[in-house]
PDB file of C-alpha atoms in Angstrom:
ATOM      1  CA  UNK U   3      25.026  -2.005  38.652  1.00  0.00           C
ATOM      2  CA  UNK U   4      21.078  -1.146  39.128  1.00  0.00           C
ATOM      3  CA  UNK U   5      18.535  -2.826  36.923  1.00  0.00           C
ATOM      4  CA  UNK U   6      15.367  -0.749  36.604  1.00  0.00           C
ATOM      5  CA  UNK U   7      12.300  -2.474  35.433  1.00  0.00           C
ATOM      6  CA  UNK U   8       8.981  -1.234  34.516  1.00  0.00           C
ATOM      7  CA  UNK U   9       5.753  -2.129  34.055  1.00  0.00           C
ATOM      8  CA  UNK U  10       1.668  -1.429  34.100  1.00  0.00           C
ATOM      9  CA  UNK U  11       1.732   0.428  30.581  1.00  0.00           C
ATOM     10  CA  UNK U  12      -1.029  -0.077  28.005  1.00  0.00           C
ATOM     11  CA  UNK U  13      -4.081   1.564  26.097  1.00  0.00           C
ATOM     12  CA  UNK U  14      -6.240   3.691  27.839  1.00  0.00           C
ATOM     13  CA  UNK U  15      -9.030   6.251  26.395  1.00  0.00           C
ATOM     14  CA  UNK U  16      -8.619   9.909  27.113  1.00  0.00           C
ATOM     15  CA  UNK U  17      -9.783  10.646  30.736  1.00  0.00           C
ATOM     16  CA  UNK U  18      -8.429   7.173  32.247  1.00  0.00           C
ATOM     17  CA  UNK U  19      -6.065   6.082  34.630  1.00  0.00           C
ATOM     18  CA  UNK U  20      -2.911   4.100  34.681  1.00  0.00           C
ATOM     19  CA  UNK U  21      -0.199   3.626  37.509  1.00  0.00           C
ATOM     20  CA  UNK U  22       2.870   2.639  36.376  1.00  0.00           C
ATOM     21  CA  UNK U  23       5.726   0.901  38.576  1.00  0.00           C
ATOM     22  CA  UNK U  24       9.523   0.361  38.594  1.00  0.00           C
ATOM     23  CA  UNK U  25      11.273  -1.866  40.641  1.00  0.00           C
ATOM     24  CA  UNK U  26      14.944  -1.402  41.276  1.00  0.00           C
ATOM     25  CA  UNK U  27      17.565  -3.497  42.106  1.00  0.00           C
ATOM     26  CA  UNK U  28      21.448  -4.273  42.195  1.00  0.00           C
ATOM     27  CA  UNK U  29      24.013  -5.615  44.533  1.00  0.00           C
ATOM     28  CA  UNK U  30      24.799  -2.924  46.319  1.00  0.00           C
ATOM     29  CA  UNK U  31      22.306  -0.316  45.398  1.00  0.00           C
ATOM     30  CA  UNK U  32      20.412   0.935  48.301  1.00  0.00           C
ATOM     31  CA  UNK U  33      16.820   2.230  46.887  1.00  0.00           C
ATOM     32  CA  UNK U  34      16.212   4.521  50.325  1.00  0.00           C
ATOM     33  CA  UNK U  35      18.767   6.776  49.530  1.00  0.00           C
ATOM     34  CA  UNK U  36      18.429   7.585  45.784  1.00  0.00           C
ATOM     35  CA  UNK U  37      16.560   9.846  43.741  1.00  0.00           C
ATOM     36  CA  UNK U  38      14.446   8.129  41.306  1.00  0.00           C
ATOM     37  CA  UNK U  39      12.736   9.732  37.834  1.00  0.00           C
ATOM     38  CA  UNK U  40       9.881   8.854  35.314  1.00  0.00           C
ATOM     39  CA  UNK U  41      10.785  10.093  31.527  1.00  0.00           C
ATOM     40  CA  UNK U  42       8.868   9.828  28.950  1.00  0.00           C
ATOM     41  CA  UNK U  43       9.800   9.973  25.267  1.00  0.00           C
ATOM     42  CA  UNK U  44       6.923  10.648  22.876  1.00  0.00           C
ATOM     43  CA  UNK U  45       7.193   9.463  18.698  1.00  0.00           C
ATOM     44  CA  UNK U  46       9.432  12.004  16.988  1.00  0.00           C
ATOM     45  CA  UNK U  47      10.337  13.971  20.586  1.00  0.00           C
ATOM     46  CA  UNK U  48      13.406  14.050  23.137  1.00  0.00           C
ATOM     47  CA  UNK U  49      13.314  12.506  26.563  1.00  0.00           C
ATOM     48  CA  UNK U  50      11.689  14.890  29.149  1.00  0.00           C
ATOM     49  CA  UNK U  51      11.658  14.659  32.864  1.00  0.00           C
ATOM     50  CA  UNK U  52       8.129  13.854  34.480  1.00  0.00           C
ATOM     51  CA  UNK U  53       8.449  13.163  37.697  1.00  0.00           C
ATOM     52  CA  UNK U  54      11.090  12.997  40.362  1.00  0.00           C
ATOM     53  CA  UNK U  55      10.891  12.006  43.929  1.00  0.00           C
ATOM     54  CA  UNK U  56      13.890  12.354  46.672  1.00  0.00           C
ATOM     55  CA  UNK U  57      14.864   9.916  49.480  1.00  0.00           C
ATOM     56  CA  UNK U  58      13.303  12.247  51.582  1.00  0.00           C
ATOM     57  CA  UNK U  59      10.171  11.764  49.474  1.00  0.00           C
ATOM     58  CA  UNK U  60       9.865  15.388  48.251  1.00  0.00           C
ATOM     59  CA  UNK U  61       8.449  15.424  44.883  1.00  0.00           C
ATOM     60  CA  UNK U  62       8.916  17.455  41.300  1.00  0.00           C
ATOM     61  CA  UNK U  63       6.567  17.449  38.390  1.00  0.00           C
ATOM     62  CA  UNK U  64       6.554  18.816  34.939  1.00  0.00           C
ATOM     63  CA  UNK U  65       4.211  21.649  34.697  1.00  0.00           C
ATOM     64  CA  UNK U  66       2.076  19.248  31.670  1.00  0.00           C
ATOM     65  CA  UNK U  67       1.262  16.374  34.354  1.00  0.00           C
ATOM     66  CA  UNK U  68       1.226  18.754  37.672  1.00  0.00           C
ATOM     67  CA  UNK U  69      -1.981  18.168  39.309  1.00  0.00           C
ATOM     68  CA  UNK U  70      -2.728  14.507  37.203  1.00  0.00           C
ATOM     69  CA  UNK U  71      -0.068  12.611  37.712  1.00  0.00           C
ATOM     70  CA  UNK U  72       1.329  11.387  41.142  1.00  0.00           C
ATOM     71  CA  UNK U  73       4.870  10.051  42.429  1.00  0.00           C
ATOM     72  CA  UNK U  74       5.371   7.948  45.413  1.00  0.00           C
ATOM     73  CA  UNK U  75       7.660   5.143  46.638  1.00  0.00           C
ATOM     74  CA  UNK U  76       7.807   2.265  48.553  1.00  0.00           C
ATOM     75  CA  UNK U  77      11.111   1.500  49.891  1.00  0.00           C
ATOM     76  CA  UNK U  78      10.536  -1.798  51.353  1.00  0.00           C
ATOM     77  CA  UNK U  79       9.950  -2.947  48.101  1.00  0.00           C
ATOM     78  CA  UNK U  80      12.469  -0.653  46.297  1.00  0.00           C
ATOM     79  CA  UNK U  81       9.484   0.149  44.085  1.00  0.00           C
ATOM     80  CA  UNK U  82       8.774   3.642  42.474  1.00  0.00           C
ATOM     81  CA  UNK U  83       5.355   4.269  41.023  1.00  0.00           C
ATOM     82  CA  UNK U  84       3.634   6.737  38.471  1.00  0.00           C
ATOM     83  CA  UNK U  85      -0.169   7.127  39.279  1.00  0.00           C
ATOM     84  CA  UNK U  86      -1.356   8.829  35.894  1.00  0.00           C
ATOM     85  CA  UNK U  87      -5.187  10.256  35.822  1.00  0.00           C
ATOM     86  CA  UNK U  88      -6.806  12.344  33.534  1.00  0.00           C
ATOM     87  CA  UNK U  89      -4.364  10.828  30.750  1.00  0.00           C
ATOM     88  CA  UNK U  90      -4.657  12.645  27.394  1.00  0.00           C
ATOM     89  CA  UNK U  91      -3.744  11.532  23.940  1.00  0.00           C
ATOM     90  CA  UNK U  92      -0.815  13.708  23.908  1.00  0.00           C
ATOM     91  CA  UNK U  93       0.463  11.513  26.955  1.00  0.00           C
ATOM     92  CA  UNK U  94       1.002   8.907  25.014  1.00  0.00           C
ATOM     93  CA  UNK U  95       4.696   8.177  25.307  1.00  0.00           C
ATOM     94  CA  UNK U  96       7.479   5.325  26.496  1.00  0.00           C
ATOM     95  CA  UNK U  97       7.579   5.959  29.903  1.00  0.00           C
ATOM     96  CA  UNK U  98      11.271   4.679  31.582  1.00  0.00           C
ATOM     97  CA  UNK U  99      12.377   4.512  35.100  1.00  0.00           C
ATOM     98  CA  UNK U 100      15.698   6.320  35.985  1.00  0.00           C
ATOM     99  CA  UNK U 101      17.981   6.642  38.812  1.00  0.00           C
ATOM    100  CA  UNK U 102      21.780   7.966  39.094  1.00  0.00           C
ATOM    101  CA  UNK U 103      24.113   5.948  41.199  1.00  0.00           C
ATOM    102  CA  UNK U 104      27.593   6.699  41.990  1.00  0.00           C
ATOM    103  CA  UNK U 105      28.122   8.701  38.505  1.00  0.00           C
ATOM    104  CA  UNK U 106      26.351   6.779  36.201  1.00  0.00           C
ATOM    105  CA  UNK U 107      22.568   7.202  34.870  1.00  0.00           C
ATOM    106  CA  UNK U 108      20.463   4.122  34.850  1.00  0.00           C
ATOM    107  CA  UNK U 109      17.163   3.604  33.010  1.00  0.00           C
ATOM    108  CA  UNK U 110      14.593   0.866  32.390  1.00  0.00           C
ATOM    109  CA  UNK U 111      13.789  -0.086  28.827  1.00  0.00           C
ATOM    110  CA  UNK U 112      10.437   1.731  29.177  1.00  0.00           C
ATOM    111  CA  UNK U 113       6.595   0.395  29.082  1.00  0.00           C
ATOM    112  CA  UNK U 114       4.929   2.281  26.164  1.00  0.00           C
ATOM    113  CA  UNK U 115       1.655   3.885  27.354  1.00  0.00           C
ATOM    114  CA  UNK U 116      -1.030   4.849  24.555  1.00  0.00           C
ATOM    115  CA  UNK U 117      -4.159   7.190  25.105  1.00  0.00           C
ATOM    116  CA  UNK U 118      -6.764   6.915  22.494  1.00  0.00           C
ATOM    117  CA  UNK U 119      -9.187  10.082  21.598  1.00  0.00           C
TER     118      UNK U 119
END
């Protein structure tokens, strides 16, 4: 089992900053080695992938954040974060932490960000 839990979402105006985190844990889950995700889901939208960032800390981003929004990790602390500048109202979104471990997908229960015009 992994528990993902995230936080630092909120209201922001258009052209602010957020950074989001997700700490991870679970008996025998070891954060170092796993792949871990931001999603977002937007009202009325599907899930999409926003960021992803490897054990080997190489990152992925959705071409709508790329160049806003950054990815990183702290292992130590089995914490994954979401830096988010430049936020736009279309941003505005649940944002969940995922990971998949040993066939299974786990996610947060997402912390809602809204961007006001």
């Amino acid at each position: 089992q992994v528990q993902l839990v995230e936080s630092g979402g909120g209201l922001v105006q258009a052209g602010g900053s957020l950074r989001l985190s997700c700490a991870a844990s679970g008996n025998t889950f070891t954060f170092t080695y796993n792949t871990m995700g931001w999603y977002r889901q937007a009202p009325g939208k599907q899930r999409e992938l926003v960021a992803r960032i490897t054990s080997g800390r190489s990152t992925s981003y959705s071409d709508s954040v790329k160049g806003r929004f950054t990815i990183s990790r702290d292992n130590a602390q089995s914490t994954v974060y979401l830096q988010m500048n430049s936020l736009k109202p279309e941003d505005t979104a649940v944002y969940y932490c995922n990971t998949y471990w040993r066939g299974m997908d786990y996610w947060g229960k997402g912390t809602l960000v809204t961007v006001s015009s």
